[in-house]
Tab-separated table of C-alpha atoms and ligand atoms in Angstrom:
chain	number	residue	atom	x	y	z
R	1	UNK	CA	17.219	-119.844	27.888
R	2	UNK	CA	18.779	-116.005	27.980
R	3	UNK	CA	16.764	-113.110	27.054
R	4	UNK	CA	19.164	-110.585	24.772
R	5	UNK	CA	17.977	-106.890	24.330
R	6	UNK	CA	18.448	-105.396	20.502
R	7	UNK	CA	17.439	-101.437	20.349
R	8	UNK	CA	16.205	-99.940	17.515
R	9	UNK	CA	18.315	-96.751	16.809
R	10	UNK	CA	15.400	-96.014	14.615
R	11	UNK	CA	14.149	-94.850	18.112
R	12	UNK	CA	17.190	-93.039	19.219
R	13	UNK	CA	17.880	-89.471	18.534
R	14	UNK	CA	20.136	-89.616	15.201
R	15	UNK	CA	21.252	-86.438	15.869
R	16	UNK	CA	23.897	-87.600	18.618
R	17	UNK	CA	24.067	-91.542	17.611
R	18	UNK	CA	27.749	-91.703	19.306
R	19	UNK	CA	25.774	-91.210	22.357
R	20	UNK	CA	23.518	-93.246	22.558
R	21	UNK	CA	25.951	-96.116	21.644
R	22	UNK	CA	27.416	-94.882	24.326
R	23	UNK	CA	24.003	-94.945	26.106
R	24	UNK	CA	23.616	-99.205	24.960
R	25	UNK	CA	26.897	-100.209	26.212
R	26	UNK	CA	26.243	-98.063	29.294
R	27	UNK	CA	23.463	-99.843	29.681
R	28	UNK	CA	23.965	-103.239	29.132
R	29	UNK	CA	21.850	-103.443	26.279
R	30	UNK	CA	23.219	-106.826	23.735
R	31	UNK	CA	22.800	-105.765	20.455
R	32	UNK	CA	22.283	-103.014	18.475
R	33	UNK	CA	18.991	-103.319	15.832
R	34	UNK	CA	19.202	-101.356	12.407
R	35	UNK	CA	16.451	-100.771	10.485
R	36	UNK	CA	17.315	-100.983	7.108
R	37	UNK	CA	14.168	-99.814	4.713
R	38	UNK	CA	14.200	-98.961	0.842
R	39	UNK	CA	10.746	-97.051	0.525
R	40	UNK	CA	9.790	-100.332	-2.142
R	41	UNK	CA	9.124	-103.306	0.389
R	42	UNK	CA	7.964	-101.024	2.697
R	43	UNK	CA	6.709	-97.759	2.595
R	44	UNK	CA	9.389	-95.988	4.684
R	45	UNK	CA	12.966	-94.800	3.853
R	46	UNK	CA	14.679	-95.000	7.287
R	47	UNK	CA	18.890	-95.345	6.742
R	48	UNK	CA	21.366	-97.447	5.180
R	49	UNK	CA	25.129	-98.085	4.419
R	50	UNK	CA	27.226	-95.445	4.779
R	51	UNK	CA	25.353	-95.170	8.501
R	52	UNK	CA	25.796	-99.146	9.338
R	53	UNK	CA	29.617	-98.587	8.631
R	54	UNK	CA	30.487	-95.374	10.453
R	55	UNK	CA	28.697	-96.659	13.366
R	56	UNK	CA	30.942	-100.068	12.683
R	57	UNK	CA	33.831	-98.296	13.380
R	58	UNK	CA	32.819	-96.358	15.973
R	59	UNK	CA	31.531	-99.076	18.833
R	60	UNK	CA	32.258	-103.225	18.481
R	61	UNK	CA	28.162	-103.927	20.078
R	62	UNK	CA	26.451	-106.737	18.189
R	63	UNK	CA	25.086	-105.418	15.037
R	64	UNK	CA	21.662	-106.915	14.205
R	65	UNK	CA	20.738	-105.685	9.999
R	66	UNK	CA	16.989	-106.260	10.131
R	67	UNK	CA	16.842	-105.917	6.007
R	68	UNK	CA	13.184	-104.187	5.067
R	69	UNK	CA	14.041	-104.201	1.626
R	70	UNK	CA	12.954	-105.771	-1.829
R	71	UNK	CA	16.055	-107.757	-2.684
R	72	UNK	CA	17.881	-108.426	0.271
R	73	UNK	CA	20.591	-110.593	-2.340
R	74	UNK	CA	21.873	-107.824	-4.360
R	75	UNK	CA	23.031	-105.818	-1.053
R	76	UNK	CA	24.439	-108.615	1.468
R	77	UNK	CA	27.985	-107.834	0.171
R	78	UNK	CA	27.506	-104.443	1.449
R	79	UNK	CA	26.319	-105.366	4.728
R	80	UNK	CA	28.784	-107.645	5.424
R	81	UNK	CA	31.063	-105.227	4.554
R	82	UNK	CA	29.837	-102.025	6.881
R	83	UNK	CA	29.907	-104.713	9.445
R	84	UNK	CA	26.563	-106.100	10.297
R	85	UNK	CA	27.155	-109.283	13.100
R	86	UNK	CA	23.912	-110.733	12.249
R	87	UNK	CA	21.323	-110.039	9.010
R	88	UNK	CA	17.786	-111.119	8.660
R	89	UNK	CA	15.816	-110.671	5.443
R	90	UNK	CA	12.295	-111.149	5.080
R	91	UNK	CA	10.887	-114.559	3.563
R	92	UNK	CA	8.435	-112.041	1.516
R	93	UNK	CA	11.050	-110.201	-0.416
R	94	UNK	CA	11.554	-110.604	-4.184
R	95	UNK	CA	14.980	-112.456	-3.510
R	96	UNK	CA	15.577	-116.572	-3.714
R	97	UNK	CA	15.765	-117.091	0.477
R	98	UNK	CA	18.025	-120.154	-0.311
R	99	UNK	CA	20.569	-118.063	-2.183
R	100	UNK	CA	20.474	-115.485	0.625
R	101	UNK	CA	21.166	-117.704	2.827
R	102	UNK	CA	24.089	-118.707	0.930
R	103	UNK	CA	25.231	-115.358	0.857
R	104	UNK	CA	25.016	-114.608	4.426
R	105	UNK	CA	26.461	-117.857	6.172
R	106	UNK	CA	29.620	-118.185	3.173
R	107	UNK	CA	30.685	-114.396	4.517
R	108	UNK	CA	30.959	-115.722	7.961
R	109	UNK	CA	27.890	-113.409	9.955
R	110	UNK	CA	24.658	-114.674	11.254
R	111	UNK	CA	21.571	-115.089	9.393
R	112	UNK	CA	17.828	-114.281	10.354
R	113	UNK	CA	14.576	-115.034	8.100
R	114	UNK	CA	11.882	-113.206	9.056
R	115	UNK	CA	7.678	-112.967	8.852
R	116	UNK	CA	5.519	-109.845	8.577
R	117	UNK	CA	2.608	-110.472	11.044
R	118	UNK	CA	-0.015	-111.844	8.128
R	119	UNK	CA	2.851	-114.599	6.558
R	120	UNK	CA	2.206	-117.764	8.752
R	121	UNK	CA	5.627	-119.128	10.351
R	122	UNK	CA	5.572	-122.444	8.819
R	123	UNK	CA	6.756	-120.839	5.507
R	124	UNK	CA	10.190	-120.772	7.885
R	125	UNK	CA	10.334	-124.147	8.616
R	126	UNK	CA	12.556	-125.673	5.645
R	127	UNK	CA	15.135	-122.840	6.334
R	128	UNK	CA	15.600	-123.962	10.370
R	129	UNK	CA	18.708	-126.302	9.318
R	130	UNK	CA	20.360	-123.102	8.159
R	131	UNK	CA	19.964	-120.331	10.286
R	132	UNK	CA	20.249	-118.721	13.497
R	133	UNK	CA	17.029	-116.444	13.958
R	134	UNK	CA	14.201	-116.735	12.913
R	135	UNK	CA	12.236	-112.412	13.512
R	136	UNK	CA	8.767	-112.357	13.867
R	137	UNK	CA	7.209	-108.934	13.268
R	138	UNK	CA	5.458	-108.133	15.718
R	139	UNK	CA	4.123	-105.059	13.911
R	140	UNK	CA	3.761	-104.136	10.149
R	141	UNK	CA	7.223	-103.646	9.186
R	142	UNK	CA	7.914	-99.885	8.178
R	143	UNK	CA	7.468	-97.450	11.156
R	144	UNK	CA	9.092	-97.199	14.573
R	145	UNK	CA	6.253	-96.285	17.375
R	146	UNK	CA	3.228	-98.281	16.648
R	147	UNK	CA	0.970	-101.089	19.062
R	148	UNK	CA	1.643	-104.671	19.557
R	149	UNK	CA	0.044	-106.727	17.256
R	150	UNK	CA	-1.594	-109.685	19.824
R	151	UNK	CA	-2.126	-112.528	16.811
R	152	UNK	CA	1.465	-112.772	16.550
R	153	UNK	CA	1.658	-113.927	19.703
R	154	UNK	CA	0.529	-117.492	18.617
R	155	UNK	CA	3.109	-117.628	16.333
R	156	UNK	CA	5.776	-116.903	19.124
R	157	UNK	CA	4.382	-120.257	20.649
R	158	UNK	CA	3.967	-121.934	17.429
R	159	UNK	CA	7.574	-122.157	16.296
R	160	UNK	CA	8.564	-122.588	19.879
R	161	UNK	CA	7.428	-125.544	19.970
R	162	UNK	CA	8.631	-126.506	16.645
R	163	UNK	CA	11.988	-125.687	17.155
R	164	UNK	CA	11.850	-127.562	20.765
R	165	UNK	CA	10.582	-130.902	19.291
R	166	UNK	CA	12.420	-131.115	16.546
R	167	UNK	CA	15.803	-129.968	18.497
R	168	UNK	CA	16.479	-126.870	16.711
R	169	UNK	CA	18.724	-124.585	18.472
R	170	UNK	CA	17.549	-121.009	16.540
R	171	UNK	CA	16.500	-117.952	18.375
R	172	UNK	CA	13.425	-116.195	18.085
R	173	UNK	CA	13.007	-112.556	17.404
R	174	UNK	CA	10.583	-110.262	18.196
R	175	UNK	CA	10.215	-106.867	16.869
R	176	UNK	CA	7.491	-104.094	17.581
R	177	UNK	CA	5.454	-102.659	19.951
R	178	UNK	CA	7.659	-103.890	22.922
R	179	UNK	CA	7.536	-102.463	25.794
R	180	UNK	CA	7.621	-103.005	30.059
R	181	UNK	CA	3.302	-104.309	29.353
R	182	UNK	CA	3.976	-106.515	25.998
R	183	UNK	CA	7.219	-108.177	27.085
R	184	UNK	CA	5.752	-110.958	29.358
R	185	UNK	CA	3.171	-111.825	26.229
R	186	UNK	CA	6.316	-112.349	24.109
R	187	UNK	CA	8.869	-113.975	26.542
R	188	UNK	CA	5.821	-116.317	27.479
R	189	UNK	CA	5.112	-117.136	24.048
R	190	UNK	CA	8.801	-118.405	23.956
R	191	UNK	CA	10.876	-115.335	22.149
R	192	UNK	CA	14.378	-114.748	23.646
R	193	UNK	CA	15.530	-111.565	21.421
R	194	UNK	CA	13.695	-108.696	22.277
R	195	UNK	CA	13.667	-105.542	19.467
R	196	UNK	CA	12.591	-102.469	21.325
R	197	UNK	CA	12.606	-98.925	19.823
R	198	UNK	CA	10.707	-95.962	20.974
R	199	UNK	CA	10.280	-97.739	24.170
R	200	UNK	CA	13.746	-98.488	25.368
R	201	UNK	CA	15.261	-94.557	24.517
R	202	UNK	CA	12.350	-92.667	25.588
R	203	UNK	CA	12.323	-94.515	28.977
R	204	UNK	CA	13.374	-91.696	31.589
R	205	UNK	CA	16.190	-94.309	32.834
R	206	UNK	CA	17.101	-96.336	29.832
R	207	UNK	CA	18.777	-98.739	33.007
R	208	UNK	CA	15.229	-99.483	34.286
R	209	UNK	CA	13.934	-100.352	30.650
R	210	UNK	CA	16.609	-102.804	30.054
R	211	UNK	CA	15.527	-104.207	33.699
R	212	UNK	CA	11.951	-104.583	32.860
R	213	UNK	CA	12.280	-106.110	29.504
R	214	UNK	CA	15.237	-108.935	30.973
C	301	DX5	C1	9.800	-101.733	12.407
C	301	DX5	C2	11.306	-101.694	13.223
C	301	DX5	C3	11.727	-101.807	14.521
C	301	DX5	C4	10.934	-100.859	15.145
C	301	DX5	C5	10.503	-100.881	16.413
C	301	DX5	O1	8.967	-101.670	10.919
C	301	DX5	O2	11.363	-102.752	12.406
C	301	DX5	O3	12.175	-102.477	14.455
C	301	DX5	O4	12.010	-99.948	15.143
C	301	DX5	O5	10.162	-100.149	17.483
C	301	DX5	P1	9.505	-100.191	18.088
C	301	DX5	O6	9.963	-100.728	19.361
C	301	DX5	O7	9.180	-98.139	18.853
C	301	DX5	O8	8.138	-100.096	17.755
C	302	ZN	ZN1	13.643	-104.265	12.804
């Protein structure tokens, strides 16, 4: 199983995003994780479409867009146009999950579905035949720099076993508190797409940090 690293630019130097993108490319980071928060689904507001558009014009790195917004269905066409390569939405959002998946897949981009720490992973089983990835949040969504919630490892393990037993080929992404210590827990449990924000961008050597995660 290939492991991919997705760098959450919430942890980047936002005054110098272009240089931060160059650093990701130079250090073999696989994806750019773009956290969108609307102040309703989560208690924080991050950045949105105009920033993603600019980034897409600047760099061809894979854009892994994480929508922490109440009504993802309404904004799928905009996020596709802005250059998303994959769009992940929350099963807990107010939109109808079947319709969101259809909108994303019909646009030709990859689709992920996410669960917050308190949501049972079984909630997404009925969508697994249509999505490319499940994102298991390993912190409460809303802020970077939080501590990994150990109880989430069991959900990763449960999902990995379920998709293996049922011959389903999708990725399992984890997001929140991933660093050189917690990485072994999530990898052993079966995650293969690892989001990292503060650990990657604050490391004295991003190259070494990437190696420690892979
Ligand atoms: C949290 C975000 C994460 C966050 C991860 O709501 O979805 O992507 O930026 O940051 P770290 O790696 O610092 O926990
Ligand atoms: Zn995220």
